[in-house]
XYZ file of C-alpha atoms in Angstrom:
718
model
C 66.912 68.747 97.378
C 66.129 71.388 99.952
C 68.676 74.079 100.017
C 69.862 76.078 102.933
C 69.371 79.704 102.420
C 71.657 81.680 104.661
C 71.098 85.129 103.211
C 68.784 86.202 106.205
C 72.128 86.016 108.257
C 73.060 89.183 106.404
C 70.072 90.918 107.740
C 70.721 89.512 111.242
C 74.184 90.958 111.533
C 73.204 94.724 111.803
C 70.101 93.691 114.048
C 72.532 92.031 116.378
C 74.815 94.953 116.335
C 72.106 97.269 117.158
C 70.854 94.962 120.043
C 74.161 94.309 121.405
C 74.459 97.245 123.745
C 70.995 96.578 125.232
C 72.159 93.307 126.584
C 75.055 94.662 128.538
C 74.838 93.756 132.280
C 77.487 96.090 133.739
C 77.178 99.899 133.101
C 80.347 100.770 134.788
C 82.907 102.545 132.400
C 85.431 100.459 130.639
C 89.023 101.685 129.662
C 89.252 103.128 126.270
C 89.513 100.777 123.288
C 92.874 100.517 121.976
C 93.506 101.927 118.453
C 93.566 99.475 115.605
C 97.165 98.369 114.950
C 98.582 100.182 117.846
C 102.414 100.693 118.039
C 102.575 98.791 121.142
C 101.110 95.791 119.061
C 103.663 95.846 116.516
C 106.532 96.075 119.152
C 105.626 92.943 120.879
C 104.475 91.219 117.613
C 100.702 90.691 118.753
C 98.927 88.461 116.265
C 95.129 88.227 115.682
C 94.894 85.568 113.166
C 96.380 82.770 114.941
C 93.610 82.292 117.557
C 91.220 85.089 116.396
C 92.212 86.920 119.595
C 95.076 89.578 120.220
C 97.976 87.397 121.684
C 101.807 87.696 121.549
C 103.184 85.518 118.947
C 105.540 84.024 121.504
C 102.541 82.107 123.182
C 100.529 81.004 120.224
C 100.290 77.174 119.521
C 100.747 77.651 115.869
C 103.810 78.194 113.598
C 103.323 81.844 112.440
C 105.023 84.877 111.040
C 104.434 88.655 110.547
C 105.628 90.541 107.723
C 105.350 94.373 108.442
C 104.727 97.282 106.037
C 108.425 98.586 106.680
C 109.859 95.174 105.263
C 107.478 95.237 102.316
C 107.861 98.932 101.278
C 111.286 100.052 102.280
C 113.677 97.299 103.268
C 113.163 94.528 100.704
C 110.951 96.751 98.335
C 108.582 93.700 97.460
C 106.907 94.051 94.116
C 103.669 92.118 95.021
C 101.906 90.775 98.064
C 102.970 87.104 97.295
C 106.585 88.306 96.943
C 106.392 89.552 100.388
C 105.932 85.910 101.684
C 108.843 84.565 99.683
C 111.650 84.454 102.391
C 109.385 82.659 105.194
C 109.906 79.164 106.047
C 107.462 76.633 104.668
C 106.493 79.027 101.745
C 107.090 79.001 98.115
C 106.007 81.404 95.670
C 105.318 79.814 92.376
C 104.950 82.176 89.349
C 102.794 81.001 86.555
C 103.468 84.135 84.683
C 104.975 87.628 85.605
C 101.584 88.688 87.126
C 100.369 85.433 88.412
C 101.995 84.290 91.840
C 100.770 81.661 94.045
C 102.182 80.893 97.345
C 102.509 77.367 98.613
C 102.048 76.883 102.348
C 103.482 73.741 103.738
C 102.791 72.004 100.124
C 99.489 73.372 99.350
C 98.228 76.340 97.212
C 95.058 77.346 95.482
C 91.901 76.469 97.313
C 94.097 74.614 99.877
C 95.099 77.628 101.489
C 92.941 80.696 102.702
C 93.656 84.238 102.039
C 91.804 87.117 103.979
C 91.784 90.975 103.825
C 90.786 92.108 107.419
C 89.487 88.686 108.238
C 87.180 88.542 105.093
C 87.853 85.612 102.895
C 89.391 86.109 99.458
C 88.667 82.682 98.524
C 85.498 81.765 96.646
C 84.069 78.777 95.015
C 85.751 79.189 91.638
C 89.242 78.894 93.050
C 91.327 76.247 91.380
C 93.325 73.483 92.877
C 96.533 74.402 91.596
C 98.256 77.750 91.360
C 96.277 80.703 90.853
C 96.686 84.530 90.472
C 94.278 85.697 93.187
C 96.362 86.578 95.934
C 98.096 89.322 93.548
C 94.891 91.194 93.606
C 95.669 92.521 97.080
C 97.787 95.394 96.975
C 100.927 95.221 99.238
C 101.025 99.034 99.542
C 97.552 99.026 101.260
C 98.920 96.551 103.868
C 99.936 97.431 107.209
C 101.205 93.829 107.976
C 100.782 90.256 106.808
C 99.924 87.762 109.510
C 100.698 84.105 108.404
C 99.554 80.819 110.100
C 101.251 77.706 108.722
C 99.317 74.579 108.953
C 95.713 73.090 109.168
C 93.381 76.063 110.447
C 90.031 74.762 109.572
C 88.666 75.168 112.964
C 88.900 78.887 112.919
C 88.684 79.520 109.062
C 86.542 76.721 107.712
C 86.896 74.941 104.232
C 90.335 75.402 102.449
C 92.374 76.123 105.384
C 94.664 73.146 104.840
C 98.231 74.497 104.277
C 97.498 77.500 106.278
C 95.951 80.959 106.495
C 97.093 84.579 105.663
C 95.522 87.794 106.650
C 96.281 91.065 105.015
C 95.694 93.766 107.837
C 94.958 96.995 105.913
C 96.346 100.419 106.572
C 94.279 102.543 108.991
C 94.550 105.493 111.243
C 96.293 104.793 114.483
C 96.334 108.158 116.137
C 93.114 109.825 117.383
C 94.253 112.913 119.048
C 91.539 115.621 119.592
C 91.013 117.951 116.619
C 92.049 117.688 112.991
C 95.300 115.950 111.860
C 96.404 114.990 108.564
C 99.436 113.583 106.811
C 100.196 112.430 103.147
C 102.771 110.213 101.502
C 104.117 109.633 98.061
C 106.036 106.389 97.215
C 107.723 105.472 94.013
C 109.721 102.312 93.150
C 111.642 101.479 89.956
C 113.403 98.104 89.072
C 115.409 97.423 85.896
C 114.970 93.720 85.192
C 111.410 93.883 85.954
C 110.942 96.947 83.963
C 108.625 98.023 86.503
C 107.651 101.629 87.934
C 105.305 101.874 90.857
C 103.606 105.186 91.993
C 101.711 105.508 95.288
C 99.929 108.394 96.849
C 98.212 108.203 100.160
C 96.872 110.131 102.994
C 95.730 109.493 106.567
C 94.220 111.711 109.193
C 91.605 112.007 111.802
C 88.870 114.549 112.683
C 88.517 113.933 116.507
C 87.217 110.220 116.727
C 87.127 109.678 112.712
C 90.217 108.183 111.308
C 90.569 108.035 107.611
C 93.258 106.167 105.570
C 93.312 106.241 101.677
C 95.630 105.469 98.805
C 95.955 105.020 95.004
C 98.660 102.722 93.498
C 99.716 102.499 89.666
C 101.972 99.720 88.648
C 103.417 99.413 85.130
C 105.554 96.357 84.102
C 107.315 96.128 80.867
C 108.687 92.824 79.676
C 110.794 90.979 82.280
C 114.468 90.313 81.887
C 115.771 86.895 83.376
C 119.152 85.978 84.072
C 122.241 85.325 81.748
C 121.097 82.496 79.453
C 117.360 83.509 79.054
C 117.433 87.245 79.201
C 114.515 88.999 77.603
C 111.104 87.487 77.964
C 108.581 88.528 75.428
C 105.113 89.128 76.232
C 105.315 89.291 79.891
C 104.390 92.992 80.928
C 101.006 94.218 82.266
C 99.383 97.152 84.058
C 97.810 97.274 87.480
C 95.631 100.031 89.349
C 94.718 99.695 92.890
C 92.572 102.191 95.408
C 91.899 101.727 98.959
C 89.880 103.505 101.684
C 89.499 102.775 105.406
C 87.377 104.643 108.076
C 87.464 103.887 111.565
C 84.992 105.702 113.624
C 85.018 105.620 117.578
C 81.297 106.174 118.447
C 82.276 106.037 122.134
C 84.779 104.299 124.480
C 83.140 100.708 123.811
C 82.285 101.072 120.078
C 84.264 101.181 116.997
C 82.991 101.241 113.272
C 85.349 100.362 110.392
C 84.313 100.685 106.965
C 86.709 99.329 104.136
C 86.991 99.464 100.446
C 89.388 97.995 98.008
C 89.702 98.063 94.205
C 92.200 96.408 91.979
C 92.362 96.224 88.195
C 94.967 94.108 86.389
C 94.953 94.580 82.514
C 96.056 91.880 80.020
C 98.182 89.825 82.256
C 99.847 87.452 79.744
C 100.151 83.820 80.498
C 103.419 83.673 78.413
C 104.369 79.875 78.802
C 101.277 78.782 76.614
C 102.124 81.209 73.793
C 104.893 81.352 71.067
C 106.582 83.901 72.970
C 107.716 81.471 75.695
C 111.351 81.005 76.192
C 112.746 77.280 76.686
C 114.363 76.664 79.951
C 116.465 73.498 80.282
C 114.169 71.596 77.816
C 110.772 72.925 78.617
C 108.377 72.797 75.487
C 106.924 75.992 74.045
C 103.307 77.041 73.781
C 101.583 77.257 70.414
C 99.020 80.002 71.271
C 99.289 83.515 69.699
C 98.158 85.406 72.970
C 96.502 84.481 76.228
C 95.877 87.422 78.423
C 93.974 87.675 81.545
C 92.233 90.847 82.684
C 91.109 90.859 86.368
C 89.094 92.940 88.690
C 88.468 92.703 92.469
C 86.261 95.066 94.473
C 85.719 94.824 98.444
C 83.392 96.554 100.588
C 82.768 95.795 104.155
C 81.202 97.357 107.448
C 82.309 96.058 110.920
C 81.222 96.965 114.331
C 83.586 96.108 117.312
C 81.724 96.350 120.537
C 82.658 95.831 124.189
C 79.587 94.164 125.978
C 79.995 93.059 129.681
C 77.373 90.622 128.883
C 76.706 87.272 130.531
C 77.473 85.703 127.063
C 80.398 87.858 126.021
C 82.927 90.519 126.915
C 83.266 91.840 123.305
C 81.771 91.149 119.877
C 82.446 91.744 116.260
C 79.782 91.993 113.531
C 80.800 92.260 109.886
C 78.948 92.167 106.480
C 80.833 92.270 103.337
C 80.454 92.391 99.674
C 83.101 91.078 97.253
C 83.010 90.975 93.435
C 85.732 89.173 91.688
C 85.668 88.929 87.910
C 88.185 87.634 85.028
C 88.302 87.788 81.310
C 90.745 85.607 79.279
C 91.475 86.573 75.768
C 93.029 83.641 73.780
C 94.196 83.850 70.289
C 94.908 80.567 68.758
C 96.103 79.135 65.305
C 93.617 79.016 62.491
C 92.096 82.577 63.171
C 90.543 81.255 66.367
C 89.698 83.412 69.302
C 88.269 82.341 72.571
C 86.813 85.093 75.056
C 85.947 83.420 78.241
C 85.303 84.380 81.937
C 83.228 84.609 85.050
C 81.859 87.219 87.548
C 81.672 86.127 91.403
C 79.654 88.171 93.798
C 80.154 87.121 97.408
C 78.129 88.287 100.245
C 79.412 87.522 103.761
C 78.367 87.784 107.359
C 80.389 87.277 110.350
C 79.625 87.535 114.186
C 82.265 86.772 116.756
C 82.197 86.912 120.451
C 84.771 86.630 123.056
C 84.382 85.822 126.879
C 86.516 85.231 129.885
C 85.138 82.344 131.692
C 86.041 80.307 134.519
C 87.280 77.618 132.225
C 89.332 79.845 130.062
C 89.193 82.379 127.175
C 86.326 81.436 124.979
C 86.110 82.480 121.177
C 83.013 81.655 119.234
C 81.104 82.639 116.236
C 79.278 82.170 112.843
C 80.206 82.837 109.286
C 78.249 82.675 106.318
C 79.340 83.160 102.619
C 77.088 83.159 99.447
C 78.462 83.136 96.072
C 76.516 84.099 92.869
C 78.417 83.043 89.899
C 77.951 83.828 86.151
C 80.333 82.202 83.550
C 80.564 82.331 79.762
C 82.691 81.506 76.626
C 82.489 82.769 73.197
C 84.259 81.354 70.460
C 85.223 83.208 67.256
C 86.599 82.044 63.888
C 88.031 84.689 61.513
C 86.559 87.474 63.692
C 83.090 85.928 63.464
C 81.310 84.626 66.367
C 81.092 80.813 66.150
C 79.766 79.450 69.469
C 78.171 80.805 72.516
C 79.141 77.737 74.884
C 76.902 76.538 77.779
C 79.492 77.659 80.430
C 82.702 79.432 80.818
C 85.557 78.086 83.120
C 82.866 76.988 85.786
C 79.085 76.256 85.734
C 76.895 79.287 84.648
C 74.083 80.452 86.752
C 75.351 78.990 89.785
C 75.493 79.664 93.497
C 77.598 78.289 96.375
C 77.015 78.693 100.190
C 79.380 78.165 103.047
C 78.136 78.270 106.639
C 80.462 77.875 109.593
C 79.863 77.717 113.373
C 82.984 77.566 115.530
C 83.932 77.631 119.110
C 87.582 77.727 120.682
C 88.700 77.761 124.359
C 92.150 78.624 125.761
C 92.628 77.488 129.231
C 95.588 76.494 131.593
C 96.357 72.820 132.723
C 98.896 73.369 135.225
C 101.947 75.148 133.443
C 100.508 74.226 130.002
C 98.071 76.289 128.011
C 95.575 74.179 125.996
C 93.635 75.512 123.036
C 90.714 73.228 122.076
C 88.333 74.114 119.224
C 85.673 72.579 116.931
C 83.758 73.994 113.749
C 80.632 72.526 112.124
C 80.607 73.369 108.254
C 77.649 73.255 105.760
C 78.395 73.656 102.171
C 76.123 73.559 99.097
C 76.631 73.837 95.544
C 74.031 74.638 92.710
C 74.716 75.288 89.043
C 71.773 75.369 86.437
C 73.998 75.371 83.328
C 76.917 72.717 83.214
C 78.427 71.235 80.124
C 77.479 67.545 80.066
C 81.067 65.752 79.808
C 79.110 62.598 78.302
C 78.015 64.719 75.254
C 80.701 66.070 73.069
C 81.024 69.752 72.201
C 79.767 72.675 74.016
C 76.870 73.742 71.949
C 73.752 74.299 74.034
C 71.291 73.251 71.071
C 72.874 69.561 71.332
C 70.251 67.558 73.070
C 71.346 66.459 76.545
C 74.240 68.719 76.667
C 73.151 70.999 79.629
C 73.031 69.316 82.954
C 72.566 70.974 86.458
C 74.178 70.176 89.795
C 72.564 70.413 93.211
C 74.716 68.962 96.046
C 75.580 69.648 99.795
C 77.878 68.430 102.465
C 78.261 68.600 106.185
C 81.470 68.309 108.394
C 82.821 68.663 111.742
C 86.620 69.248 112.525
C 88.331 69.699 115.717
C 91.806 70.924 116.910
C 93.847 70.622 120.285
C 96.789 72.728 120.682
C 99.221 73.312 123.509
C 102.034 75.666 124.625
C 104.215 74.490 127.562
C 106.950 76.806 129.003
C 110.152 74.977 129.284
C 111.602 78.185 130.627
C 110.922 82.051 130.594
C 112.640 82.035 127.288
C 111.487 78.688 125.762
C 108.275 77.285 124.778
C 107.348 73.980 123.561
C 104.171 74.048 121.240
C 102.226 71.771 118.831
C 99.176 69.741 118.594
C 96.751 67.963 116.390
C 94.423 69.714 114.010
C 91.984 68.439 111.422
C 91.233 70.349 108.227
C 88.511 69.838 105.704
C 87.693 71.186 102.131
C 84.332 70.716 100.660
C 84.160 70.280 96.688
C 83.700 73.731 95.211
C 82.212 74.856 91.717
C 85.846 74.597 90.261
C 85.958 70.979 91.396
C 82.467 70.058 90.075
C 82.078 72.031 86.861
C 85.443 73.321 85.547
C 85.858 73.065 81.792
C 89.020 74.894 81.185
C 92.556 74.530 79.762
C 95.217 75.125 82.296
C 98.150 72.800 82.791
C 95.716 70.129 81.679
C 92.146 70.111 80.463
C 89.542 69.629 83.125
C 85.938 68.596 82.396
C 83.109 68.570 84.852
C 83.262 66.060 87.524
C 80.050 65.536 89.474
C 79.588 63.444 92.703
C 82.863 64.344 94.329
C 83.284 63.961 98.033
C 84.877 66.435 100.633
C 88.706 66.172 101.326
C 90.081 65.501 104.842
C 93.251 66.185 106.545
C 94.960 65.459 109.884
C 98.092 67.475 110.920
C 100.475 66.543 113.752
C 102.953 69.140 114.542
C 105.312 69.974 117.594
C 108.113 72.799 117.757
C 109.987 75.009 120.166
C 110.117 78.765 120.160
C 112.700 80.833 122.014
C 112.992 84.581 122.714
C 116.416 85.486 124.318
C 117.932 89.017 124.891
C 120.024 88.749 121.764
C 118.131 86.366 119.540
C 114.957 84.602 118.687
C 113.967 81.538 116.791
C 111.772 78.534 116.202
C 111.979 74.958 114.888
C 108.840 73.044 113.951
C 108.184 69.515 112.419
C 104.730 68.639 110.987
C 103.127 65.560 109.193
C 99.801 66.041 107.317
C 97.831 62.959 106.791
C 95.728 63.239 103.634
C 92.569 61.459 102.912
C 90.218 61.459 99.895
C 91.943 64.474 98.175
C 90.572 65.477 94.861
C 93.312 64.499 92.505
C 93.732 65.472 88.859
C 95.462 62.595 86.770
C 96.485 62.510 83.358
C 94.345 60.222 81.135
C 97.120 59.718 78.672
C 94.900 61.768 75.994
C 95.151 65.263 74.744
C 92.585 67.757 73.864
C 94.436 70.124 71.209
C 98.104 70.050 72.656
C 97.010 69.975 76.293
C 96.913 66.742 78.340
C 93.576 65.704 79.333
C 92.958 65.051 83.227
C 90.405 63.392 85.256
C 89.476 64.232 88.882
C 88.770 61.613 91.580
C 88.645 61.393 95.495
C 91.446 58.918 95.609
C 94.187 61.030 97.126
C 95.426 59.397 100.240
C 98.658 60.087 101.284
C 100.983 62.727 103.197
C 103.019 65.512 103.325
C 105.763 66.033 105.871
C 108.371 68.728 106.623
C 110.599 70.743 109.040
C 110.935 74.577 109.327
C 113.422 76.636 111.064
C 113.858 80.344 111.592
C 115.903 82.623 113.719
C 117.110 86.224 114.170
C 120.071 87.388 116.314
C 122.500 90.163 117.019
C 126.144 89.600 116.187
C 128.003 91.987 118.246
C 127.162 95.806 118.173
C 126.270 96.275 114.407
C 125.156 93.054 112.851
C 121.975 91.293 112.764
C 121.622 87.802 111.296
C 118.514 86.130 110.234
C 117.646 83.124 108.472
C 115.042 80.376 107.461
C 115.050 76.836 106.096
C 112.439 74.378 104.968
C 112.402 70.678 103.992
C 109.388 68.871 102.588
C 108.490 65.348 101.413
C 105.128 63.786 100.448
C 103.323 61.316 98.472
C 99.716 61.046 97.220
C 97.878 58.385 95.470
C 97.067 59.142 91.758
C 96.052 57.354 88.501
C 98.439 56.263 85.904
C 97.372 56.780 82.292
C 96.187 53.110 82.184
C 93.863 53.579 85.407
C 96.070 52.028 87.761
C 96.365 53.686 90.872
C 99.865 54.364 92.321
C 101.509 56.450 95.074
C 103.570 59.336 93.555
C 104.989 62.590 94.867
C 102.647 65.373 95.834
C 102.419 68.052 93.051
C 105.122 70.979 93.183
C 106.591 70.228 96.692
C 109.009 72.838 97.864
C 112.688 71.538 97.371
C 115.064 72.039 100.157
C 115.496 75.748 100.670
C 117.214 78.330 102.748
C 117.707 81.976 103.123
C 120.265 84.085 105.313
C 120.230 87.774 105.528
C 122.972 89.954 107.261
C 122.005 93.467 108.405
C 124.613 96.126 109.190
C 123.663 99.194 111.409
C 126.318 101.421 112.835
C 124.286 102.410 115.973
C 120.690 101.589 116.749
C 119.772 105.273 115.958
C 121.768 105.467 112.758
C 119.760 106.817 109.863
C 121.151 104.126 107.562
C 121.552 100.382 107.377
C 122.778 97.856 104.680
C 121.961 94.337 104.319
C 123.264 91.427 102.143
C 121.012 88.244 101.569
C 121.643 84.773 99.974
C 118.833 82.321 98.967
C 119.278 78.963 97.478
C 117.026 75.748 96.499
C 118.007 72.265 95.693
C 116.841 70.525 92.461
C 113.423 69.301 92.580
C 113.000 66.135 90.717
C 110.115 64.521 92.665
C 107.411 65.161 90.363
C 103.585 64.088 90.386
C 102.291 62.333 87.312
C 100.401 65.544 86.440
C 103.689 67.634 86.952
C 105.576 65.262 84.636
C 102.953 66.251 81.826
C 103.372 69.917 82.516
C 106.414 70.405 80.278
C 105.888 73.904 79.502
C 106.561 75.050 83.157
C 108.565 72.047 84.623
C 111.767 70.821 82.738
C 112.072 67.294 81.943
C 113.813 65.509 85.086
C 112.652 68.355 87.337
C 113.518 71.969 88.201
C 117.139 72.792 88.542
C 118.556 74.032 91.860
C 120.020 77.480 92.200
C 121.701 79.943 94.333
C 121.345 83.903 94.319
C 122.494 86.560 96.281
C 121.336 90.476 96.790
C 122.584 93.410 98.448
C 120.847 96.736 99.565
C 120.370 99.725 101.849
C 117.962 101.941 103.569
C 118.778 105.642 104.386
C 116.264 107.472 106.529
C 117.209 110.774 104.973
C 114.916 112.661 107.327
C 111.973 111.906 109.514
C 109.794 112.263 106.463
C 111.995 110.628 103.739
C 113.414 107.190 103.165
C 115.414 106.084 100.182
C 115.891 102.424 99.591
C 118.077 100.866 96.900
C 119.248 97.089 96.109
C 120.817 94.930 93.552
C 118.916 91.830 93.502
C 120.441 88.679 91.892
C 123.800 89.909 91.685
C 125.305 87.213 89.864
C 122.498 87.489 86.954
C 121.560 83.792 87.618
C 119.109 82.227 85.158
C 116.727 80.300 87.432
C 113.052 79.679 87.993
C 110.812 78.785 91.104
C 109.651 75.018 90.900
C 106.551 74.993 88.988
C 106.731 78.431 87.428
C 106.046 79.541 83.863
C 108.676 82.270 83.788
C 112.172 82.832 85.240
C 112.951 85.014 88.094
C 114.410 88.298 87.235
C 118.089 88.666 86.496
C 120.461 91.276 87.727
C 117.907 93.663 89.112
C 118.726 97.342 90.217
C 115.872 98.428 92.474
C 115.177 101.999 94.035
C 112.389 103.280 96.142
C 111.568 106.743 97.723
C 109.091 107.056 100.543
C 108.153 110.517 101.119
C 105.971 111.791 104.158
C 104.263 115.222 104.539
């Protein structure tokens, strides 16, 4: 089969960038470009991710949220980036292990959600269907803010954007005064129940038009202590190191170059629930492995040119080339002196071109994206310390590559008082793997005749979206619409041979998944309060569903994968923030979800059963006290609760190491804290989380949440 080779696009981007100024038709001077992430943008809560254009959150036709650096670092002192999303409506942060957290957005996680760093996809073709750990490789301390779009977003962000998209906007220099200006910072964070200590050093500055922001973070986690009942959880600690650098260069009033670098290393993150160190929670079964640790590394490099054009085809453009390397190695000690070492390395090359143009029929945004994965995968089995087998492949097919091409266009225009946003995207995806373990031949020995097969397949798709915002009054907007989403089978679907919550084997010949989401909601911004309420219904077609076969491989249930998942996920979300008198601010959020998807019973009968790991009814309320708007301190108290989740998919019912028989119990916790701005250059934060020392876990998790947790952080600026 002829394969599309999009790598020449990587060469085309810098050529287009160089040519862009030459096509400009208007040579009159333009106003200076606004600095990245300006103070004004934060004050009016401007989003880029929702429409790929800078727009106030109040007028975008999607359900959105922004989590700022102050909230992450100083107010709630979030441990990881996934934790920073935990109080948002529609988001449940499942935790397979202490170091492996996976946010669910509107009932979807893993490769059904898209994570980005400065608009560059973190997702690659090896991502799994269920919870995975990759969002944790983005250091929250390198993040200026998180922009969250809930719901189908495939028109703008392509395959995988079913539950939503999250964009981590990295820290960059925001002040470009003439001359040389530099500052530095040190942040420390300690937490008792987490056994954690975090140290961050960073600096930012500018030399005239060149801005620099850099930092290094060290995170050390000892064993986690859960609430009263479970207590100390053995073999849960790990170490992490993060480094980041961003350069912003204003070549002239029309041109900004940005270079970004990030590097994360996580050492020996235990997957405790699979081992003999696990603690039973309400009847969960214990693992039988002696050790299962995961070491993970991620490196990102990118170069971006933002250009004002004044051309017939565009007013502005962005050209980005990127390289990202993600690799992981799993060390697994089993009974009988058996050891497995497996892992893979994914090198992703990316090219993105985006244009914006104000036309007579609206604000047009259009572009092209191309991503190419090079994948190598391995597994070595040892018995009594001696190499016993070099397998055909590791977790996914070896000597593989995956291409993803997207061409999109979106127009925002007025129709009377209503603003409509219409868009479409064409996607081409192709998978190629030269070394895949043949599921029809037993064992993984490459010397066995017929045991190595290859894969070569491709898919195309077109999706569309029509969204609207209609003002009911100056303070109220009605929003909503219909959006399609699409997900092409990736290398994990097609070639995975791995033991997670079920043993998956390669499944060739899978088809794309299709989704259609309907949403309506209202949003209000009053003088004393703001809030939103939304209702959604996601129609699911041809979802790739893992179903238990009834058999086991070792002690793990065997699963099969089929395009049988027709069904739905529906839900409602509410959030609000308001002032109560002169001193108090009250904020809260609530989520309800329900859904069913077709699955196979162990006897092969197709049935409709609950969707996997649906978020239970959940609510959170936070009250903040501040004596005066300029007071140097503020205090807060927060309460969060979730109901019991006993609606389990067929596969969830077999995942007895993470989900108790009959479902995950409901829970209620509350926390208190305060922030004291000691001086303009020093902020001290302290909190007692889970004051009642409640023993609980988030639905689908493999470890419990921290018990009574004393947290303190000091943020110093020089």
